[in-house]
Amino acid sequence: MCRLNPGYKALTIFLISLILSFEYNYYINFTIFILAIILMLLSKVKLKKILISFLSVVIMALGVFFTGYFYGNGEIGNSVNDISKIVVTIENRESGLQLAARILAYAGLGFLFVYTTNPRHFILSLMQQFKLSDKFAYGIMAAYNFIPIVRSEYKNITYAYRARGVKRNIFMLPMLVTAIRASENIAMAMESKGFQVGSSRSQYIKLKVDKIDYLLLILMPFLTLYIVIIF
């Protein structure tokens, strides 16, 4: 999965997700979820990382399942023991499983793409194969590179407040100043390198589209559609 073209991989996963949005068969959704985990393990993603990532997703899926299980159709009937007891039917269970399985399937596909894709290569693929404008592409890359800068600055400010014994921490103003300075430095660096929107540029990293990318783009969505129609 890591060797696939990021842009075509994203398009393949998007088409599969689009097909799944029209299907309520929880067997298919659970299968997609399990296959996503298997592919992540084959791509050498650490099991601990996968478990931590899916912890909140599983909790959300369980919450949605029990909500659909007890309140799927909203029917309330009479019972010998308790007149206000909620009647749990097979339809409620099916409704809960459908909603929970859909959450797991979409989360599995999303994490599969995130953990097997280099963000920089994904942006480059959008530029080279899908003709994304340089202005938007480099803007996205600059915003992505701001994340570690902001994280590091947050730690530095926290340590500075602790060293000075300041209990009231004010983070927004110094972090805003740091972000403005970093953006100015990036803009000056791009201008000094001769960056111009719309001009022809050479690429240090050239991403190729192999036959396997075309094959998966055609085969996987059609296979998913075939399974959805059959079941």
GROMACS .gro file of C-alpha atoms in nm:
model
  231
    1MET     CA    1   0.000   0.000   0.000
    2CYS     CA    2   0.285   0.240   0.073
    3ARG     CA    3   0.425   0.201  -0.280
    4LEU     CA    4   0.103   0.291  -0.455
    5ASN     CA    5   0.054   0.632  -0.608
    6PRO     CA    6  -0.103   0.843  -0.329
    7GLY     CA    7  -0.345   1.029  -0.554
    8TYR     CA    8  -0.481   0.718  -0.723
    9LYS     CA    9  -0.495   0.540  -0.389
   10ALA     CA   10  -0.705   0.825  -0.248
   11LEU     CA   11  -0.934   0.811  -0.551
   12THR     CA   12  -0.974   0.434  -0.514
   13ILE     CA   13  -1.062   0.461  -0.145
   14PHE     CA   14  -1.303   0.746  -0.221
   15LEU     CA   15  -1.488   0.539  -0.481
   16ILE     CA   16  -1.511   0.243  -0.242
   17SER     CA   17  -1.645   0.473   0.031
   18LEU     CA   18  -1.897   0.621  -0.211
   19ILE     CA   19  -2.026   0.275  -0.303
   20LEU     CA   20  -2.050   0.175   0.064
   21SER     CA   21  -2.261   0.483   0.137
   22PHE     CA   22  -2.547   0.325  -0.060
   23GLU     CA   23  -2.521  -0.011   0.117
   24TYR     CA   24  -2.649  -0.105   0.464
   25ASN     CA   25  -2.519  -0.462   0.475
   26TYR     CA   26  -2.313  -0.475   0.792
   27TYR     CA   27  -2.136  -0.795   0.682
   28ILE     CA   28  -1.975  -0.603   0.396
   29ASN     CA   29  -1.884  -0.311   0.621
   30PHE     CA   30  -1.727  -0.539   0.881
   31THR     CA   31  -1.533  -0.715   0.603
   32ILE     CA   32  -1.399  -0.382   0.476
   33PHE     CA   33  -1.299  -0.292   0.831
   34ILE     CA   34  -1.109  -0.619   0.883
   35LEU     CA   35  -0.940  -0.597   0.542
   36ALA     CA   36  -0.826  -0.242   0.621
   37ILE     CA   37  -0.662  -0.361   0.944
   38ILE     CA   38  -0.494  -0.651   0.762
   39LEU     CA   39  -0.359  -0.417   0.493
   40MET     CA   40  -0.224  -0.182   0.758
   41LEU     CA   41  -0.046  -0.470   0.930
   42LEU     CA   42   0.098  -0.586   0.597
   43SER     CA   43   0.218  -0.229   0.540
   44LYS     CA   44   0.416  -0.258   0.866
   45VAL     CA   45   0.197  -0.024   1.067
   46LYS     CA   46   0.248  -0.097   1.436
   47LEU     CA   47  -0.033  -0.288   1.603
   48LYS     CA   48  -0.020  -0.060   1.907
   49LYS     CA   49  -0.071   0.243   1.685
   50ILE     CA   50  -0.370   0.079   1.518
   51LEU     CA   51  -0.528  -0.017   1.850
   52ILE     CA   52  -0.486   0.331   1.996
   53SER     CA   53  -0.630   0.490   1.681
   54PHE     CA   54  -0.936   0.265   1.676
   55LEU     CA   55  -1.007   0.292   2.048
   56SER     CA   56  -1.219   0.606   2.018
   57VAL     CA   57  -1.378   0.473   1.698
   58VAL     CA   58  -1.483   0.148   1.866
   59ILE     CA   59  -1.629   0.340   2.160
   60MET     CA   60  -1.824   0.559   1.919
   61ALA     CA   61  -1.943   0.254   1.724
   62LEU     CA   62  -2.059   0.083   2.045
   63GLY     CA   63  -2.247   0.395   2.149
   64VAL     CA   64  -2.419   0.416   1.812
   65PHE     CA   65  -2.496   0.043   1.822
   66PHE     CA   66  -2.668   0.057   2.160
   67THR     CA   67  -2.853   0.370   2.057
   68GLY     CA   68  -2.989   0.194   1.751
   69TYR     CA   69  -3.045  -0.126   1.950
   70PHE     CA   70  -3.267   0.031   2.213
   71TYR     CA   71  -3.416   0.322   2.019
   72GLY     CA   72  -3.399   0.204   1.659
   73ASN     CA   73  -3.769   0.227   1.584
   74GLY     CA   74  -3.886   0.410   1.894
   75GLU     CA   75  -4.157   0.155   1.968
   76ILE     CA   76  -4.273   0.114   2.326
   77GLY     CA   77  -4.504  -0.167   2.422
   78ASN     CA   78  -4.671  -0.318   2.723
   79SER     CA   79  -4.500  -0.575   2.938
   80VAL     CA   80  -4.621  -0.784   3.229
   81ASN     CA   81  -4.339  -0.666   3.453
   82ASP     CA   82  -4.290  -0.308   3.338
   83ILE     CA   83  -4.540  -0.116   3.130
   84SER     CA   84  -4.274   0.131   3.011
   85LYS     CA   85  -4.022  -0.131   2.904
   86ILE     CA   86  -3.875  -0.071   2.558
   87VAL     CA   87  -3.946  -0.353   2.318
   88VAL     CA   88  -3.618  -0.467   2.168
   89THR     CA   89  -3.679  -0.617   1.826
   90ILE     CA   90  -3.466  -0.769   1.556
   91GLU     CA   91  -3.501  -0.449   1.355
   92ASN     CA   92  -3.338  -0.254   1.636
   93ARG     CA   93  -3.041  -0.488   1.640
   94GLU     CA   94  -3.006  -0.467   1.264
   95SER     CA   95  -3.021  -0.089   1.279
   96GLY     CA   96  -2.752  -0.072   1.547
   97LEU     CA   97  -2.523  -0.310   1.359
   98GLN     CA   98  -2.565  -0.118   1.035
   99LEU     CA   99  -2.470   0.214   1.193
  100ALA     CA  100  -2.179   0.073   1.393
  101ALA     CA  101  -2.040  -0.124   1.099
  102ARG     CA  102  -2.052   0.181   0.875
  103ILE     CA  103  -1.851   0.384   1.126
  104LEU     CA  104  -1.589   0.108   1.151
  105ALA     CA  105  -1.567   0.067   0.773
  106TYR     CA  106  -1.517   0.437   0.704
  107ALA     CA  107  -1.268   0.469   0.990
  108GLY     CA  108  -1.076   0.168   0.861
  109LEU     CA  109  -1.050   0.313   0.511
  110GLY     CA  110  -0.950   0.651   0.648
  111PHE     CA  111  -0.677   0.517   0.875
  112LEU     CA  112  -0.556   0.289   0.596
  113PHE     CA  113  -0.495   0.590   0.375
  114VAL     CA  114  -0.343   0.806   0.650
  115TYR     CA  115  -0.101   0.544   0.782
  116THR     CA  116   0.017   0.423   0.441
  117THR     CA  117   0.055   0.761   0.270
  118ASN     CA  118   0.326   1.024   0.290
  119PRO     CA  119   0.144   1.361   0.312
  120ARG     CA  120   0.407   1.536   0.102
  121HIS     CA  121   0.389   1.270  -0.168
  122PHE     CA  122   0.010   1.298  -0.166
  123ILE     CA  123   0.028   1.671  -0.237
  124LEU     CA  124   0.288   1.612  -0.507
  125SER     CA  125   0.063   1.349  -0.663
  126LEU     CA  126  -0.225   1.595  -0.671
  127MET     CA  127   0.004   1.844  -0.845
  128GLN     CA  128   0.158   1.604  -1.095
  129GLN     CA  129  -0.125   1.364  -1.178
  130PHE     CA  130  -0.435   1.572  -1.098
  131LYS     CA  131  -0.299   1.917  -1.194
  132LEU     CA  132  -0.366   2.086  -0.862
  133SER     CA  133  -0.262   2.451  -0.866
  134ASP     CA  134   0.079   2.525  -0.715
  135LYS     CA  135  -0.075   2.801  -0.506
  136PHE     CA  136  -0.309   2.562  -0.326
  137ALA     CA  137  -0.058   2.277  -0.310
  138TYR     CA  138   0.220   2.476  -0.147
  139GLY     CA  139  -0.032   2.646   0.079
  140ILE     CA  140  -0.146   2.307   0.206
  141MET     CA  141   0.212   2.190   0.253
  142ALA     CA  142   0.301   2.509   0.441
  143ALA     CA  143   0.000   2.466   0.670
  144TYR     CA  144   0.095   2.104   0.732
  145ASN     CA  145   0.452   2.205   0.820
  146PHE     CA  146   0.313   2.453   1.073
  147ILE     CA  147   0.185   2.170   1.293
  148PRO     CA  148   0.525   2.065   1.437
  149ILE     CA  149   0.625   2.432   1.469
  150VAL     CA  150   0.315   2.515   1.673
  151ARG     CA  151   0.360   2.201   1.884
  152SER     CA  152   0.722   2.287   1.959
  153GLU     CA  153   0.637   2.648   2.038
  154TYR     CA  154   0.360   2.537   2.273
  155LYS     CA  155   0.610   2.326   2.469
  156ASN     CA  156   0.863   2.610   2.482
  157ILE     CA  157   0.603   2.854   2.612
  158THR     CA  158   0.487   2.603   2.873
  159TYR     CA  159   0.843   2.551   2.998
  160ALA     CA  160   0.904   2.927   3.003
  161TYR     CA  161   0.594   2.985   3.217
  162ARG     CA  162   0.698   2.709   3.457
  163ALA     CA  163   1.050   2.850   3.489
  164ARG     CA  164   0.909   3.193   3.577
  165GLY     CA  165   0.647   3.054   3.813
  166VAL     CA  166   0.359   3.199   3.611
  167LYS     CA  167   0.034   3.020   3.689
  168ARG     CA  168  -0.183   3.198   3.436
  169ASN     CA  169  -0.073   3.069   3.099
  170ILE     CA  170  -0.144   3.285   2.795
  171PHE     CA  171  -0.061   3.093   2.480
  172MET     CA  172  -0.252   3.259   2.199
  173LEU     CA  173  -0.051   3.581   2.165
  174PRO     CA  174   0.303   3.433   2.160
  175MET     CA  175   0.193   3.144   1.936
  176LEU     CA  176   0.028   3.392   1.699
  177VAL     CA  177   0.349   3.596   1.682
  178THR     CA  178   0.548   3.279   1.612
  179ALA     CA  179   0.307   3.174   1.337
  180ILE     CA  180   0.329   3.516   1.170
  181ARG     CA  181   0.709   3.511   1.180
  182ALA     CA  182   0.722   3.158   1.040
  183SER     CA  183   0.482   3.246   0.758
  184GLU     CA  184   0.689   3.552   0.669
  185ASN     CA  185   1.006   3.341   0.662
  186ILE     CA  186   0.841   3.083   0.436
  187ALA     CA  187   0.711   3.356   0.203
  188MET     CA  188   1.056   3.516   0.180
  189ALA     CA  189   1.219   3.178   0.117
  190MET     CA  190   0.974   3.095  -0.163
  191GLU     CA  191   1.022   3.436  -0.320
  192SER     CA  192   1.401   3.408  -0.303
  193LYS     CA  193   1.378   3.069  -0.477
  194GLY     CA  194   1.185   3.228  -0.763
  195PHE     CA  195   0.845   3.078  -0.689
  196GLN     CA  196   0.574   3.210  -0.921
  197VAL     CA  197   0.221   3.083  -0.959
  198GLY     CA  198   0.159   2.927  -1.299
  199SER     CA  199   0.522   2.911  -1.405
  200SER     CA  200   0.674   2.585  -1.524
  201ARG     CA  201   0.867   2.412  -1.249
  202SER     CA  202   1.096   2.113  -1.224
  203GLN     CA  203   1.016   1.848  -0.964
  204TYR     CA  204   1.277   1.695  -0.737
  205ILE     CA  205   1.043   1.403  -0.664
  206LYS     CA  206   0.852   1.268  -0.962
  207LEU     CA  207   0.575   1.025  -0.879
  208LYS     CA  208   0.481   0.765  -1.137
  209VAL     CA  209   0.156   0.585  -1.200
  210ASP     CA  210   0.212   0.212  -1.245
  211LYS     CA  211  -0.017  -0.051  -1.390
  212ILE     CA  212  -0.108  -0.168  -1.040
  213ASP     CA  213  -0.252   0.179  -0.967
  214TYR     CA  214  -0.479   0.164  -1.271
  215LEU     CA  215  -0.569  -0.196  -1.194
  216LEU     CA  216  -0.670  -0.123  -0.835
  217LEU     CA  217  -0.857   0.192  -0.940
  218ILE     CA  218  -1.072  -0.013  -1.179
  219LEU     CA  219  -1.086  -0.348  -1.002
  220MET     CA  220  -1.150  -0.256  -0.638
  221PRO     CA  221  -1.453  -0.026  -0.687
  222PHE     CA  222  -1.610  -0.269  -0.935
  223LEU     CA  223  -1.544  -0.561  -0.701
  224THR     CA  224  -1.705  -0.369  -0.415
  225LEU     CA  225  -2.001  -0.278  -0.635
  226TYR     CA  226  -2.038  -0.641  -0.744
  227ILE     CA  227  -2.039  -0.763  -0.384
  228VAL     CA  228  -2.293  -0.497  -0.289
  229ILE     CA  229  -2.524  -0.599  -0.574
  230ILE     CA  230  -2.489  -0.972  -0.500
  231PHE     CA  231  -2.552  -0.943  -0.127
   0.00000   0.00000   0.00000
